[in-house]
Amino acid sequence: MTLTPAWMSPTPDEMPFHCRTCRRALHRRQTPNGVLTFEHPNELRGDTLDHEPRPAPVTEVPDPIIECDFCSSPEALWVYVCADQETETSYVTRRTVNVGDYQRRHYAARTRAVESEQGPLRIWGERWSACDGCAALLEGRELYGLIARVTDAMPPRLIRGRKLMTVRGLLHGHYSTVLETLRPGRGRITARYPVMAWEETPGRVDTGDGTGRQIGQRRKG
């Protein structure tokens, strides 16, 4: 184990935030007018909770529950760092259908036009926690194995029928970026160090430039 590299020290923007009520991690999102808010991961899945987010840095939450950011296992042990990712969202505010088609098919009527408005910007951040199972797939750069593991752990209502193809496509986009931009090494999550204690990946050196080059490997170009 080595000291955490300088570029790994969490900034205020990257410090993980947890809910003071349920002690679980919160996702960041930015409203169209620039206000930063937080939400529980379960809300992204359409679930309802009995409390509003009460954000606090993970270091200020007693005995935080740190779940795997991939399969949601409650036994996250590692933190990986990659390029930041953001997702723009939008809401459908109006659908236009043909009157005759609606009279015959009601809600099954074909949509002729759609109006929408900008939704919140979801900020995924650079740090992804992982359980041992997902960590092994990350270390092996097994993209499709990781996607399969994650979808297998999802509630059936989220992957039923055609939803599965849509979910796999979204995960493919996010996880491809994660694997392509992984920093060398990984952080170990412990009760004493919930943010992480950094460990170098065997056979690699931290060059400080984020390339993750192996020992003796020259920079391309």
CSV table of C-alpha atoms in Angstrom, one decimal:
chain,number,residue,atom,x,y,z
A,1,MET,CA,0.0,0.0,0.0
A,2,THR,CA,1.2,3.5,-0.8
A,3,LEU,CA,0.2,7.0,0.2
A,4,THR,CA,-2.8,8.3,-1.8
A,5,PRO,CA,-1.4,10.3,-4.8
A,6,ALA,CA,-2.0,14.0,-4.8
A,7,TRP,CA,-4.5,13.7,-7.6
A,8,MET,CA,-6.5,11.2,-5.6
A,9,SER,CA,-7.2,13.6,-2.7
A,10,PRO,CA,-10.9,14.2,-2.8
A,11,THR,CA,-11.9,17.8,-3.6
A,12,PRO,CA,-15.1,19.3,-2.2
A,13,ASP,CA,-16.8,18.6,-5.5
A,14,GLU,CA,-15.7,14.9,-5.5
A,15,MET,CA,-16.1,14.0,-1.8
A,16,PRO,CA,-18.8,11.3,-1.6
A,17,PHE,CA,-22.0,12.4,0.0
A,18,HIS,CA,-24.3,10.2,2.0
A,19,CYS,CA,-27.7,10.6,3.5
A,20,ARG,CA,-27.7,11.3,7.2
A,21,THR,CA,-31.0,9.4,7.6
A,22,CYS,CA,-30.3,6.1,5.8
A,23,ARG,CA,-26.5,6.4,5.7
A,24,ARG,CA,-26.5,5.5,2.0
A,25,ALA,CA,-24.7,7.2,-0.9
A,26,LEU,CA,-26.4,10.0,-2.8
A,27,HIS,CA,-26.2,11.0,-6.5
A,28,ARG,CA,-25.5,14.6,-7.5
A,29,ARG,CA,-27.6,16.4,-10.1
A,30,GLN,CA,-27.7,19.9,-11.3
A,31,THR,CA,-31.0,21.7,-12.2
A,32,PRO,CA,-31.3,23.6,-15.5
A,33,ASN,CA,-30.8,26.9,-13.5
A,34,GLY,CA,-27.5,25.6,-12.0
A,35,VAL,CA,-28.6,24.5,-8.5
A,36,LEU,CA,-26.8,21.4,-7.2
A,37,THR,CA,-29.2,18.9,-5.5
A,38,PHE,CA,-28.9,15.3,-4.3
A,39,GLU,CA,-31.1,12.1,-4.8
A,40,HIS,CA,-31.0,8.5,-3.6
A,41,PRO,CA,-30.0,5.9,-6.2
A,42,ASN,CA,-33.3,4.2,-5.7
A,43,GLU,CA,-35.1,7.3,-7.0
A,44,LEU,CA,-33.4,6.7,-10.3
A,45,ARG,CA,-35.1,3.3,-10.5
A,46,GLY,CA,-38.5,4.8,-9.9
A,47,ASP,CA,-38.7,3.8,-6.2
A,48,THR,CA,-40.2,6.1,-3.5
A,49,LEU,CA,-38.6,6.6,-0.1
A,50,ASP,CA,-40.0,7.7,3.2
A,51,HIS,CA,-37.5,10.6,3.6
A,52,GLU,CA,-35.8,13.3,1.7
A,53,PRO,CA,-32.0,13.3,1.1
A,54,ARG,CA,-30.0,14.8,4.0
A,55,PRO,CA,-26.6,15.1,2.3
A,56,ALA,CA,-23.3,15.1,4.3
A,57,PRO,CA,-19.7,14.2,3.4
A,58,VAL,CA,-19.2,10.4,4.0
A,59,THR,CA,-16.6,11.2,6.6
A,60,GLU,CA,-19.3,12.9,8.7
A,61,VAL,CA,-21.8,10.0,8.6
A,62,PRO,CA,-21.4,7.4,11.3
A,63,ASP,CA,-21.0,3.8,10.0
A,64,PRO,CA,-21.9,4.7,6.3
A,65,ILE,CA,-23.4,2.0,4.1
A,66,ILE,CA,-21.2,1.9,1.0
A,67,GLU,CA,-22.8,-0.1,-1.8
A,68,CYS,CA,-21.3,-1.2,-5.1
A,69,ASP,CA,-22.0,1.4,-7.7
A,70,PHE,CA,-22.4,-1.4,-10.3
A,71,CYS,CA,-24.5,-4.2,-8.9
A,72,SER,CA,-25.6,-2.5,-5.7
A,73,SER,CA,-24.1,-5.1,-3.4
A,74,PRO,CA,-23.8,-3.9,0.2
A,75,GLU,CA,-20.3,-5.1,0.4
A,76,ALA,CA,-18.3,-2.6,-1.6
A,77,LEU,CA,-14.6,-2.9,-0.9
A,78,TRP,CA,-12.8,-0.9,-3.6
A,79,VAL,CA,-12.9,2.5,-5.3
A,80,TYR,CA,-11.8,3.0,-8.9
A,81,VAL,CA,-11.2,6.4,-10.5
A,82,CYS,CA,-11.9,7.3,-14.1
A,83,ALA,CA,-13.0,10.2,-16.2
A,84,ASP,CA,-16.0,12.2,-15.0
A,85,GLN,CA,-19.3,11.5,-16.7
A,86,GLU,CA,-22.4,13.6,-17.0
A,87,THR,CA,-25.8,12.7,-18.5
A,88,GLU,CA,-28.3,15.3,-19.8
A,89,THR,CA,-31.9,14.5,-19.3
A,90,SER,CA,-35.2,15.9,-20.6
A,91,TYR,CA,-38.9,15.5,-19.8
A,92,VAL,CA,-41.7,15.0,-22.3
A,93,THR,CA,-44.2,17.8,-21.7
A,94,ARG,CA,-46.6,17.1,-24.6
A,95,ARG,CA,-47.4,14.5,-27.2
A,96,THR,CA,-49.4,15.1,-30.3
A,97,VAL,CA,-51.5,12.3,-31.8
A,98,ASN,CA,-54.0,12.0,-34.6
A,99,VAL,CA,-57.6,12.4,-33.3
A,100,GLY,CA,-58.9,9.4,-35.3
A,101,ASP,CA,-56.0,7.2,-34.2
A,102,TYR,CA,-56.6,8.1,-30.6
A,103,GLN,CA,-60.3,7.3,-30.9
A,104,ARG,CA,-59.5,3.9,-32.2
A,105,ARG,CA,-56.4,3.0,-30.1
A,106,HIS,CA,-56.5,5.5,-27.2
A,107,TYR,CA,-53.2,5.4,-25.4
A,108,ALA,CA,-51.7,3.1,-28.0
A,109,ALA,CA,-52.1,5.8,-30.6
A,110,ARG,CA,-49.0,6.7,-32.6
A,111,THR,CA,-47.2,9.9,-31.5
A,112,ARG,CA,-47.0,12.5,-34.3
A,113,ALA,CA,-44.9,15.1,-32.4
A,114,VAL,CA,-43.2,15.5,-29.0
A,115,GLU,CA,-42.4,18.6,-27.0
A,116,SER,CA,-39.9,18.4,-24.2
A,117,GLU,CA,-38.0,20.5,-21.7
A,118,GLN,CA,-34.6,20.2,-20.2
A,119,GLY,CA,-34.3,18.2,-17.1
A,120,PRO,CA,-31.5,17.9,-14.5
A,121,LEU,CA,-27.9,17.1,-15.4
A,122,ARG,CA,-26.9,13.9,-13.7
A,123,ILE,CA,-23.3,14.0,-12.4
A,124,TRP,CA,-21.8,10.6,-12.0
A,125,GLY,CA,-18.3,11.7,-10.8
A,126,GLU,CA,-14.9,10.1,-11.1
A,127,ARG,CA,-15.1,7.6,-8.3
A,128,TRP,CA,-16.9,4.3,-8.6
A,129,SER,CA,-17.1,1.8,-5.7
A,130,ALA,CA,-17.1,-1.9,-6.4
A,131,CYS,CA,-17.6,-5.2,-4.7
A,132,ASP,CA,-15.1,-8.0,-5.2
A,133,GLY,CA,-17.1,-9.6,-8.0
A,134,CYS,CA,-17.4,-6.4,-10.0
A,135,ALA,CA,-13.8,-5.4,-9.2
A,136,ALA,CA,-12.6,-8.7,-10.8
A,137,LEU,CA,-14.5,-7.8,-14.0
A,138,LEU,CA,-13.1,-4.3,-14.0
A,139,GLU,CA,-9.5,-5.5,-13.5
A,140,GLY,CA,-10.0,-7.9,-16.4
A,141,ARG,CA,-11.6,-5.2,-18.6
A,142,GLU,CA,-14.6,-7.6,-19.1
A,143,LEU,CA,-17.2,-5.1,-20.3
A,144,TYR,CA,-19.9,-7.5,-21.3
A,145,GLY,CA,-19.4,-9.6,-18.2
A,146,LEU,CA,-19.8,-6.5,-16.1
A,147,ILE,CA,-23.0,-5.5,-17.9
A,148,ALA,CA,-24.4,-9.0,-17.4
A,149,ARG,CA,-23.6,-9.1,-13.7
A,150,VAL,CA,-25.3,-5.7,-13.2
A,151,THR,CA,-28.5,-6.5,-15.2
A,152,ASP,CA,-28.8,-9.9,-13.4
A,153,ALA,CA,-28.9,-8.0,-10.1
A,154,MET,CA,-31.6,-5.6,-11.2
A,155,PRO,CA,-35.3,-5.9,-10.3
A,156,PRO,CA,-37.2,-7.7,-13.0
A,157,ARG,CA,-39.5,-4.7,-13.7
A,158,LEU,CA,-36.5,-2.7,-14.9
A,159,ILE,CA,-35.3,-5.2,-17.5
A,160,ARG,CA,-38.6,-6.8,-18.6
A,161,GLY,CA,-39.1,-7.2,-22.3
A,162,ARG,CA,-37.5,-4.5,-24.5
A,163,LYS,CA,-36.3,-2.6,-21.4
A,164,LEU,CA,-33.4,-5.0,-21.1
A,165,MET,CA,-31.9,-3.9,-24.5
A,166,THR,CA,-32.3,-0.2,-23.5
A,167,VAL,CA,-30.7,-0.8,-20.1
A,168,ARG,CA,-27.8,-2.7,-21.7
A,169,GLY,CA,-27.2,0.1,-24.2
A,170,LEU,CA,-27.1,2.7,-21.4
A,171,LEU,CA,-24.7,0.6,-19.3
A,172,HIS,CA,-22.5,-0.1,-22.3
A,173,GLY,CA,-22.0,3.7,-22.8
A,174,HIS,CA,-21.2,4.4,-19.1
A,175,TYR,CA,-19.0,1.3,-18.5
A,176,SER,CA,-17.0,1.7,-21.7
A,177,THR,CA,-15.9,5.1,-20.5
A,178,VAL,CA,-15.1,3.7,-17.1
A,179,LEU,CA,-12.9,1.0,-18.5
A,180,GLU,CA,-11.2,3.2,-21.1
A,181,THR,CA,-10.2,5.9,-18.6
A,182,LEU,CA,-9.4,3.9,-15.4
A,183,ARG,CA,-6.5,5.4,-13.4
A,184,PRO,CA,-3.8,2.9,-12.3
A,185,GLY,CA,-4.4,1.3,-8.9
A,186,ARG,CA,-7.5,1.3,-6.8
A,187,GLY,CA,-8.6,2.5,-3.3
A,188,ARG,CA,-9.6,0.1,-0.5
A,189,ILE,CA,-12.6,1.0,1.5
A,190,THR,CA,-12.3,0.4,5.3
A,191,ALA,CA,-14.1,1.5,8.4
A,192,ARG,CA,-11.2,3.8,9.2
A,193,TYR,CA,-10.8,5.1,5.7
A,194,PRO,CA,-14.3,5.2,4.1
A,195,VAL,CA,-13.0,7.5,1.3
A,196,MET,CA,-10.3,4.9,0.5
A,197,ALA,CA,-6.6,4.0,1.2
A,198,TRP,CA,-4.9,3.8,-2.2
A,199,GLU,CA,-3.2,0.7,-3.5
A,200,GLU,CA,-1.1,0.5,-6.7
A,201,THR,CA,-2.0,-2.1,-9.2
A,202,PRO,CA,0.7,-4.8,-9.4
A,203,GLY,CA,3.0,-4.3,-12.4
A,204,ARG,CA,2.0,-0.7,-12.9
A,205,VAL,CA,3.3,2.6,-11.8
A,206,ASP,CA,1.5,5.9,-11.1
A,207,THR,CA,3.1,8.2,-13.7
A,208,GLY,CA,0.9,11.1,-12.5
A,209,ASP,CA,-0.5,11.7,-16.0
A,210,GLY,CA,-3.4,9.3,-15.8
A,211,THR,CA,-2.2,7.0,-18.6
A,212,GLY,CA,-1.9,3.9,-16.4
A,213,ARG,CA,1.3,2.9,-18.3
A,214,GLN,CA,3.0,-0.3,-17.2
A,215,ILE,CA,6.5,-0.4,-16.0
A,216,GLY,CA,8.8,0.0,-19.0
A,217,GLN,CA,6.0,0.9,-21.3
A,218,ARG,CA,6.6,3.9,-23.5
A,219,ARG,CA,4.1,6.6,-24.1
A,220,LYS,CA,2.5,6.2,-27.6
A,221,GLY,CA,3.0,9.1,-30.0
